């Protein structure tokens, strides 16, 4: 059946309300698909739902005190189903069946159990309609995930901890989950309520949604201490008794539970044979749950039955030809050969004279000498047709506090500026690697900031990197570092040998955000743009100087991306990191029409995509880089990385082409967008390994993230050097 509520509600409310309706009605699921709700009863029980008092059920939810619903009243209006229900609605109903029957529908396998900490394998699923032969078909995506679980309650953890005398230190900022699942996802303890009054406790007992939560508020421990938890980005706090919560195991808290974080991470990796068995099991369990509601699962989407849905590049992506200096062409897998034979594709104007050396200052903060490495670095630069001049400066940080070390490093960097170098090569102690989030920050970002504000490039190398025996005679590290050094100085090591035909230029757009550590919500960072030419050549970056509130990139900034003089008469492909928000699409198209250019708008999302596999000898294996699945004529998922079984499985990108009836909007075939996106991942000059995202997006995110930390070139919110590599 289908119904509508008056007054109409927004999407977030509709999704939340449909979940609670499904929770309350034991043999029915409800979903929201704007502007209607759809309800589906179990096949054997469906007759009993005729004449159900929906307004009474809605009142029951409001009476539970659920956020956003406690003060709401609605009018219920049944809607006659006069046409076939859409594939999207059917997919959402199937997803809701699996969601509301979880955890009973799916097996949960424990991969590790130690000191009460478990690594478990669980099913992950969502609605994923797919277009087959021009018709959208109902479907669900089914995969798996590993999650950490502490079998102890928060009360067990607290009462048995040696620091229970200091609950603020032990509990504040600790991540927790609700045992009953009354609120989904992780939360953070932000406040403690010591010795709450009887009136206060009774009030929150009345608001509690589950018997587990109610019972936890009535035990002896809750008389002494309650915790207030914030879930997600909302500001509302939920008060709990500690037996209703479980602590979450994170990299920061693993040691508190007597386990090593690295050991836990190792157990999250699922071998291909195990994946094969789990997927078969989860599919069978899904079918059992769905059959109760009249659903039937078909075969999984595969290239044998649906070859037209899958795409791979005609030429293996690693064989894509790249153009180096002096017209030399070499395959992507032979970048170093191309650099040795031809040198860089384009020298920065600063180094247009080949005899002009790169001035490199070496800042050694370790108690180890790296003379051999520096000599080999000099030789490698010369093989790429660049002379170099080195100045060495060593500093001892022994017996200094973190604050003293940062002060001494700042003094040293200031001294280096007497004769400014082109780039500073800093060797950092290994202990600095994980200090970014500490109050004083890392030496890495201290040096980065001090140099970048003076428009001087830097290259950081950690001590253990050069000690690692896998880096035979420094060969591998030089392979990564040297092209990056050249690119940071404004040189272009290589571009695509063949122009990209889809557009005249390519832009990456991003807003980077960083969570506030002490306050609720997030601190929204600046917008960032990267511009690339027809052969994938980097042209310039642009940063929005003021911090941006919300998700939407301002209209003024978007118009500033496309100056009329430069873009009139051109076609521009814009990759947006994530979804286009608010009025971004409308604003871009309005401006494009005004200046006389055409736009191709593509969303590039890094999460929420179906996993793709190869299938060999009845066992799934890793997908090949470049494999894509066509979800519809405007959407596809694309594998851009190749990872080993020990690391995990490639997580595809989801590409969505924006369509519409606007004179400035072009919507090319999704296969063409997939190919262009894949080729734009080949242009990382700071590493031989291809990035997961196309370089215009990769660079946009990195520059915005650095800007958020206050690290960007002084008075240079626009520039032509890739300082973020």
mmCIF file with all atom_site columns, C-alpha atoms in Angstrom, residues 138-278:
data_model
loop_
_atom_site.group_PDB
_atom_site.id
_atom_site.type_symbol
_atom_site.label_atom_id
_atom_site.label_alt_id
_atom_site.label_comp_id
_atom_site.label_asym_id
_atom_site.label_entity_id
_atom_site.label_seq_id
_atom_site.pdbx_PDB_ins_code
_atom_site.Cartn_x
_atom_site.Cartn_y
_atom_site.Cartn_z
_atom_site.occupancy
_atom_site.B_iso_or_equiv
_atom_site.pdbx_formal_charge
_atom_site.auth_seq_id
_atom_site.auth_comp_id
_atom_site.auth_asym_id
_atom_site.auth_atom_id
_atom_site.pdbx_PDB_model_num
ATOM 1   C CA . UNK A 1 138 ? 15.165 -3.613  -8.894 1.00 0.00 ? 138 UNK A CA 1
ATOM 2   C CA . UNK A 1 139 ? 18.377 -4.831  -7.224 1.00 0.00 ? 139 UNK A CA 1
ATOM 3   C CA . UNK A 1 140 ? 20.345 -4.808  -4.000 1.00 0.00 ? 140 UNK A CA 1
ATOM 4   C CA . UNK A 1 141 ? 24.112 -4.586  -3.537 1.00 0.00 ? 141 UNK A CA 1
ATOM 5   C CA . UNK A 1 142 ? 25.532 -7.221  -1.210 1.00 0.00 ? 142 UNK A CA 1
ATOM 6   C CA . UNK A 1 143 ? 29.043 -7.252  0.238  1.00 0.00 ? 143 UNK A CA 1
ATOM 7   C CA . UNK A 1 144 ? 30.733 -7.666  3.604  1.00 0.00 ? 144 UNK A CA 1
ATOM 8   C CA . UNK A 1 145 ? 32.675 -5.682  6.152  1.00 0.00 ? 145 UNK A CA 1
ATOM 9   C CA . UNK A 1 146 ? 34.816 -6.367  9.179  1.00 0.00 ? 146 UNK A CA 1
ATOM 10  C CA . UNK A 1 147 ? 33.983 -4.506  12.375 1.00 0.00 ? 147 UNK A CA 1
ATOM 11  C CA . UNK A 1 148 ? 35.493 -4.344  15.829 1.00 0.00 ? 148 UNK A CA 1
ATOM 12  C CA . UNK A 1 149 ? 33.342 -5.227  18.810 1.00 0.00 ? 149 UNK A CA 1
ATOM 13  C CA . UNK A 1 150 ? 34.057 -5.103  22.521 1.00 0.00 ? 150 UNK A CA 1
ATOM 14  C CA . UNK A 1 151 ? 32.040 -7.788  24.283 1.00 0.00 ? 151 UNK A CA 1
ATOM 15  C CA . UNK A 1 152 ? 32.260 -5.883  27.568 1.00 0.00 ? 152 UNK A CA 1
ATOM 16  C CA . UNK A 1 153 ? 29.809 -3.137  28.375 1.00 0.00 ? 153 UNK A CA 1
ATOM 17  C CA . UNK A 1 154 ? 30.975 0.367   29.132 1.00 0.00 ? 154 UNK A CA 1
ATOM 18  C CA . UNK A 1 155 ? 30.185 -0.399  32.793 1.00 0.00 ? 155 UNK A CA 1
ATOM 19  C CA . UNK A 1 156 ? 32.528 -3.437  32.761 1.00 0.00 ? 156 UNK A CA 1
ATOM 20  C CA . UNK A 1 157 ? 35.249 -1.372  31.143 1.00 0.00 ? 157 UNK A CA 1
ATOM 21  C CA . UNK A 1 158 ? 34.872 1.468   33.637 1.00 0.00 ? 158 UNK A CA 1
ATOM 22  C CA . UNK A 1 159 ? 34.557 -0.584  36.828 1.00 0.00 ? 159 UNK A CA 1
ATOM 23  C CA . UNK A 1 160 ? 37.575 -2.772  36.021 1.00 0.00 ? 160 UNK A CA 1
ATOM 24  C CA . UNK A 1 161 ? 39.882 -0.035  34.824 1.00 0.00 ? 161 UNK A CA 1
ATOM 25  C CA . UNK A 1 162 ? 42.727 1.127   37.109 1.00 0.00 ? 162 UNK A CA 1
ATOM 26  C CA . UNK A 1 163 ? 41.861 4.787   36.354 1.00 0.00 ? 163 UNK A CA 1
ATOM 27  C CA . UNK A 1 164 ? 38.188 4.588   37.292 1.00 0.00 ? 164 UNK A CA 1
ATOM 28  C CA . UNK A 1 165 ? 38.920 7.163   40.031 1.00 0.00 ? 165 UNK A CA 1
ATOM 29  C CA . UNK A 1 166 ? 39.278 9.707   37.189 1.00 0.00 ? 166 UNK A CA 1
ATOM 30  C CA . UNK A 1 167 ? 36.142 9.157   35.071 1.00 0.00 ? 167 UNK A CA 1
ATOM 31  C CA . UNK A 1 168 ? 36.586 12.377  33.063 1.00 0.00 ? 168 UNK A CA 1
ATOM 32  C CA . UNK A 1 169 ? 39.973 11.271  31.757 1.00 0.00 ? 169 UNK A CA 1
ATOM 33  C CA . UNK A 1 170 ? 38.766 7.721   31.147 1.00 0.00 ? 170 UNK A CA 1
ATOM 34  C CA . UNK A 1 171 ? 35.364 8.360   29.545 1.00 0.00 ? 171 UNK A CA 1
ATOM 35  C CA . UNK A 1 172 ? 35.221 11.819  27.924 1.00 0.00 ? 172 UNK A CA 1
ATOM 36  C CA . UNK A 1 173 ? 35.738 11.601  24.104 1.00 0.00 ? 173 UNK A CA 1
ATOM 37  C CA . UNK A 1 174 ? 35.423 7.804   24.184 1.00 0.00 ? 174 UNK A CA 1
ATOM 38  C CA . UNK A 1 175 ? 33.550 6.329   21.189 1.00 0.00 ? 175 UNK A CA 1
ATOM 39  C CA . UNK A 1 176 ? 30.601 4.096   22.096 1.00 0.00 ? 176 UNK A CA 1
ATOM 40  C CA . UNK A 1 177 ? 27.669 2.240   20.518 1.00 0.00 ? 177 UNK A CA 1
ATOM 41  C CA . UNK A 1 178 ? 24.169 1.574   21.834 1.00 0.00 ? 178 UNK A CA 1
ATOM 42  C CA . UNK A 1 179 ? 23.747 -2.144  22.618 1.00 0.00 ? 179 UNK A CA 1
ATOM 43  C CA . UNK A 1 180 ? 20.045 -2.078  21.767 1.00 0.00 ? 180 UNK A CA 1
ATOM 44  C CA . UNK A 1 181 ? 20.612 -0.273  18.461 1.00 0.00 ? 181 UNK A CA 1
ATOM 45  C CA . UNK A 1 182 ? 17.985 2.343   19.330 1.00 0.00 ? 182 UNK A CA 1
ATOM 46  C CA . UNK A 1 183 ? 20.336 4.831   17.675 1.00 0.00 ? 183 UNK A CA 1
ATOM 47  C CA . UNK A 1 184 ? 22.476 3.646   14.758 1.00 0.00 ? 184 UNK A CA 1
ATOM 48  C CA . UNK A 1 185 ? 26.186 4.352   14.435 1.00 0.00 ? 185 UNK A CA 1
ATOM 49  C CA . UNK A 1 186 ? 28.944 5.409   16.790 1.00 0.00 ? 186 UNK A CA 1
ATOM 50  C CA . UNK A 1 187 ? 28.629 8.178   19.347 1.00 0.00 ? 187 UNK A CA 1
ATOM 51  C CA . UNK A 1 188 ? 31.056 10.130  21.506 1.00 0.00 ? 188 UNK A CA 1
ATOM 52  C CA . UNK A 1 189 ? 30.781 10.666  25.268 1.00 0.00 ? 189 UNK A CA 1
ATOM 53  C CA . UNK A 1 190 ? 30.904 14.434  25.768 1.00 0.00 ? 190 UNK A CA 1
ATOM 54  C CA . UNK A 1 191 ? 29.613 14.915  29.329 1.00 0.00 ? 191 UNK A CA 1
ATOM 55  C CA . UNK A 1 192 ? 29.231 13.057  32.633 1.00 0.00 ? 192 UNK A CA 1
ATOM 56  C CA . UNK A 1 193 ? 26.238 13.453  34.955 1.00 0.00 ? 193 UNK A CA 1
ATOM 57  C CA . UNK A 1 194 ? 27.342 12.630  38.474 1.00 0.00 ? 194 UNK A CA 1
ATOM 58  C CA . UNK A 1 195 ? 24.771 11.504  41.068 1.00 0.00 ? 195 UNK A CA 1
ATOM 59  C CA . UNK A 1 196 ? 21.707 12.451  38.997 1.00 0.00 ? 196 UNK A CA 1
ATOM 60  C CA . UNK A 1 197 ? 18.526 13.288  40.894 1.00 0.00 ? 197 UNK A CA 1
ATOM 61  C CA . UNK A 1 198 ? 15.583 10.860  40.974 1.00 0.00 ? 198 UNK A CA 1
ATOM 62  C CA . UNK A 1 199 ? 13.473 13.328  38.984 1.00 0.00 ? 199 UNK A CA 1
ATOM 63  C CA . UNK A 1 200 ? 16.175 13.615  36.322 1.00 0.00 ? 200 UNK A CA 1
ATOM 64  C CA . UNK A 1 201 ? 16.534 9.837   36.051 1.00 0.00 ? 201 UNK A CA 1
ATOM 65  C CA . UNK A 1 202 ? 12.816 9.242   35.818 1.00 0.00 ? 202 UNK A CA 1
ATOM 66  C CA . UNK A 1 203 ? 12.549 11.773  33.034 1.00 0.00 ? 203 UNK A CA 1
ATOM 67  C CA . UNK A 1 204 ? 15.135 10.031  30.841 1.00 0.00 ? 204 UNK A CA 1
ATOM 68  C CA . UNK A 1 205 ? 13.723 6.577   31.747 1.00 0.00 ? 205 UNK A CA 1
ATOM 69  C CA . UNK A 1 206 ? 10.422 7.755   30.280 1.00 0.00 ? 206 UNK A CA 1
ATOM 70  C CA . UNK A 1 207 ? 12.233 8.891   27.133 1.00 0.00 ? 207 UNK A CA 1
ATOM 71  C CA . UNK A 1 208 ? 14.250 5.678   26.731 1.00 0.00 ? 208 UNK A CA 1
ATOM 72  C CA . UNK A 1 209 ? 13.292 3.718   23.588 1.00 0.00 ? 209 UNK A CA 1
ATOM 73  C CA . UNK A 1 210 ? 14.385 0.192   24.581 1.00 0.00 ? 210 UNK A CA 1
ATOM 74  C CA . UNK A 1 211 ? 14.132 -2.054  27.597 1.00 0.00 ? 211 UNK A CA 1
ATOM 75  C CA . UNK A 1 212 ? 17.947 -2.351  27.653 1.00 0.00 ? 212 UNK A CA 1
ATOM 76  C CA . UNK A 1 213 ? 18.260 1.415   28.004 1.00 0.00 ? 213 UNK A CA 1
ATOM 77  C CA . UNK A 1 214 ? 15.522 1.594   30.652 1.00 0.00 ? 214 UNK A CA 1
ATOM 78  C CA . UNK A 1 215 ? 17.122 -1.207  32.709 1.00 0.00 ? 215 UNK A CA 1
ATOM 79  C CA . UNK A 1 216 ? 20.565 0.416   32.518 1.00 0.00 ? 216 UNK A CA 1
ATOM 80  C CA . UNK A 1 217 ? 19.116 3.604   34.001 1.00 0.00 ? 217 UNK A CA 1
ATOM 81  C CA . UNK A 1 218 ? 17.849 1.705   37.038 1.00 0.00 ? 218 UNK A CA 1
ATOM 82  C CA . UNK A 1 219 ? 20.972 -0.176  38.142 1.00 0.00 ? 219 UNK A CA 1
ATOM 83  C CA . UNK A 1 220 ? 23.215 0.855   41.054 1.00 0.00 ? 220 UNK A CA 1
ATOM 84  C CA . UNK A 1 221 ? 25.947 2.375   38.876 1.00 0.00 ? 221 UNK A CA 1
ATOM 85  C CA . UNK A 1 222 ? 23.487 4.787   37.252 1.00 0.00 ? 222 UNK A CA 1
ATOM 86  C CA . UNK A 1 223 ? 22.809 6.307   40.676 1.00 0.00 ? 223 UNK A CA 1
ATOM 87  C CA . UNK A 1 224 ? 26.425 7.505   40.687 1.00 0.00 ? 224 UNK A CA 1
ATOM 88  C CA . UNK A 1 225 ? 27.162 8.248   37.061 1.00 0.00 ? 225 UNK A CA 1
ATOM 89  C CA . UNK A 1 226 ? 25.404 8.713   33.706 1.00 0.00 ? 226 UNK A CA 1
ATOM 90  C CA . UNK A 1 227 ? 27.053 9.552   30.396 1.00 0.00 ? 227 UNK A CA 1
ATOM 91  C CA . UNK A 1 228 ? 25.821 11.980  27.718 1.00 0.00 ? 228 UNK A CA 1
ATOM 92  C CA . UNK A 1 229 ? 26.495 10.817  24.157 1.00 0.00 ? 229 UNK A CA 1
ATOM 93  C CA . UNK A 1 230 ? 26.440 12.764  20.884 1.00 0.00 ? 230 UNK A CA 1
ATOM 94  C CA . UNK A 1 231 ? 25.723 10.747  17.728 1.00 0.00 ? 231 UNK A CA 1
ATOM 95  C CA . UNK A 1 232 ? 26.823 11.906  14.289 1.00 0.00 ? 232 UNK A CA 1
ATOM 96  C CA . UNK A 1 233 ? 26.845 15.633  13.463 1.00 0.00 ? 233 UNK A CA 1
ATOM 97  C CA . UNK A 1 234 ? 23.771 16.535  15.510 1.00 0.00 ? 234 UNK A CA 1
ATOM 98  C CA . UNK A 1 235 ? 23.961 18.692  18.611 1.00 0.00 ? 235 UNK A CA 1
ATOM 99  C CA . UNK A 1 236 ? 21.485 16.686  20.698 1.00 0.00 ? 236 UNK A CA 1
ATOM 100 C CA . UNK A 1 237 ? 22.877 14.670  23.628 1.00 0.00 ? 237 UNK A CA 1
ATOM 101 C CA . UNK A 1 238 ? 21.415 11.320  24.727 1.00 0.00 ? 238 UNK A CA 1
ATOM 102 C CA . UNK A 1 239 ? 21.898 10.214  28.326 1.00 0.00 ? 239 UNK A CA 1
ATOM 103 C CA . UNK A 1 240 ? 22.614 6.556   29.062 1.00 0.00 ? 240 UNK A CA 1
ATOM 104 C CA . UNK A 1 241 ? 23.331 4.210   31.894 1.00 0.00 ? 241 UNK A CA 1
ATOM 105 C CA . UNK A 1 242 ? 26.689 2.592   31.210 1.00 0.00 ? 242 UNK A CA 1
ATOM 106 C CA . UNK A 1 243 ? 25.396 -0.979  30.890 1.00 0.00 ? 243 UNK A CA 1
ATOM 107 C CA . UNK A 1 244 ? 23.451 0.121   27.782 1.00 0.00 ? 244 UNK A CA 1
ATOM 108 C CA . UNK A 1 245 ? 26.603 1.036   25.865 1.00 0.00 ? 245 UNK A CA 1
ATOM 109 C CA . UNK A 1 246 ? 29.688 -0.696  24.503 1.00 0.00 ? 246 UNK A CA 1
ATOM 110 C CA . UNK A 1 247 ? 33.002 1.110   23.949 1.00 0.00 ? 247 UNK A CA 1
ATOM 111 C CA . UNK A 1 248 ? 34.263 1.210   20.358 1.00 0.00 ? 248 UNK A CA 1
ATOM 112 C CA . UNK A 1 249 ? 37.759 0.025   19.588 1.00 0.00 ? 249 UNK A CA 1
ATOM 113 C CA . UNK A 1 250 ? 39.767 2.600   17.616 1.00 0.00 ? 250 UNK A CA 1
ATOM 114 C CA . UNK A 1 251 ? 43.444 3.210   16.876 1.00 0.00 ? 251 UNK A CA 1
ATOM 115 C CA . UNK A 1 252 ? 43.524 5.593   19.838 1.00 0.00 ? 252 UNK A CA 1
ATOM 116 C CA . UNK A 1 253 ? 41.771 3.287   22.312 1.00 0.00 ? 253 UNK A CA 1
ATOM 117 C CA . UNK A 1 254 ? 43.005 -0.220  21.322 1.00 0.00 ? 254 UNK A CA 1
ATOM 118 C CA . UNK A 1 255 ? 45.809 -0.196  23.884 1.00 0.00 ? 255 UNK A CA 1
ATOM 119 C CA . UNK A 1 256 ? 43.268 0.532   26.666 1.00 0.00 ? 256 UNK A CA 1
ATOM 120 C CA . UNK A 1 257 ? 41.721 -2.859  25.922 1.00 0.00 ? 257 UNK A CA 1
ATOM 121 C CA . UNK A 1 258 ? 45.005 -4.767  25.848 1.00 0.00 ? 258 UNK A CA 1
ATOM 122 C CA . UNK A 1 259 ? 45.172 -5.330  22.071 1.00 0.00 ? 259 UNK A CA 1
ATOM 123 C CA . UNK A 1 260 ? 47.436 -4.033  19.316 1.00 0.00 ? 260 UNK A CA 1
ATOM 124 C CA . UNK A 1 261 ? 45.755 -1.948  16.632 1.00 0.00 ? 261 UNK A CA 1
ATOM 125 C CA . UNK A 1 262 ? 47.966 -3.423  13.911 1.00 0.00 ? 262 UNK A CA 1
ATOM 126 C CA . UNK A 1 263 ? 46.930 -6.950  14.912 1.00 0.00 ? 263 UNK A CA 1
ATOM 127 C CA . UNK A 1 264 ? 43.252 -5.992  14.672 1.00 0.00 ? 264 UNK A CA 1
ATOM 128 C CA . UNK A 1 265 ? 43.725 -4.390  11.254 1.00 0.00 ? 265 UNK A CA 1
ATOM 129 C CA . UNK A 1 266 ? 45.444 -7.504  9.973  1.00 0.00 ? 266 UNK A CA 1
ATOM 130 C CA . UNK A 1 267 ? 42.403 -9.578  10.894 1.00 0.00 ? 267 UNK A CA 1
ATOM 131 C CA . UNK A 1 268 ? 40.063 -7.278  8.963  1.00 0.00 ? 268 UNK A CA 1
ATOM 132 C CA . UNK A 1 269 ? 41.548 -8.455  5.663  1.00 0.00 ? 269 UNK A CA 1
ATOM 133 C CA . UNK A 1 270 ? 39.240 -11.047 4.100  1.00 0.00 ? 270 UNK A CA 1
ATOM 134 C CA . UNK A 1 271 ? 40.902 -13.612 1.831  1.00 0.00 ? 271 UNK A CA 1
ATOM 135 C CA . UNK A 1 272 ? 39.274 -14.304 -1.524 1.00 0.00 ? 272 UNK A CA 1
ATOM 136 C CA . UNK A 1 273 ? 38.221 -17.869 -0.667 1.00 0.00 ? 273 UNK A CA 1
ATOM 137 C CA . UNK A 1 274 ? 36.520 -16.603 2.484  1.00 0.00 ? 274 UNK A CA 1
ATOM 138 C CA . UNK A 1 275 ? 34.835 -13.821 0.489  1.00 0.00 ? 275 UNK A CA 1
ATOM 139 C CA . UNK A 1 276 ? 33.489 -16.391 -1.969 1.00 0.00 ? 276 UNK A CA 1
ATOM 140 C CA . UNK A 1 277 ? 31.924 -18.482 0.805  1.00 0.00 ? 277 UNK A CA 1
ATOM 141 C CA . UNK A 1 278 ? 30.545 -15.468 2.679  1.00 0.00 ? 278 UNK A CA 1
#
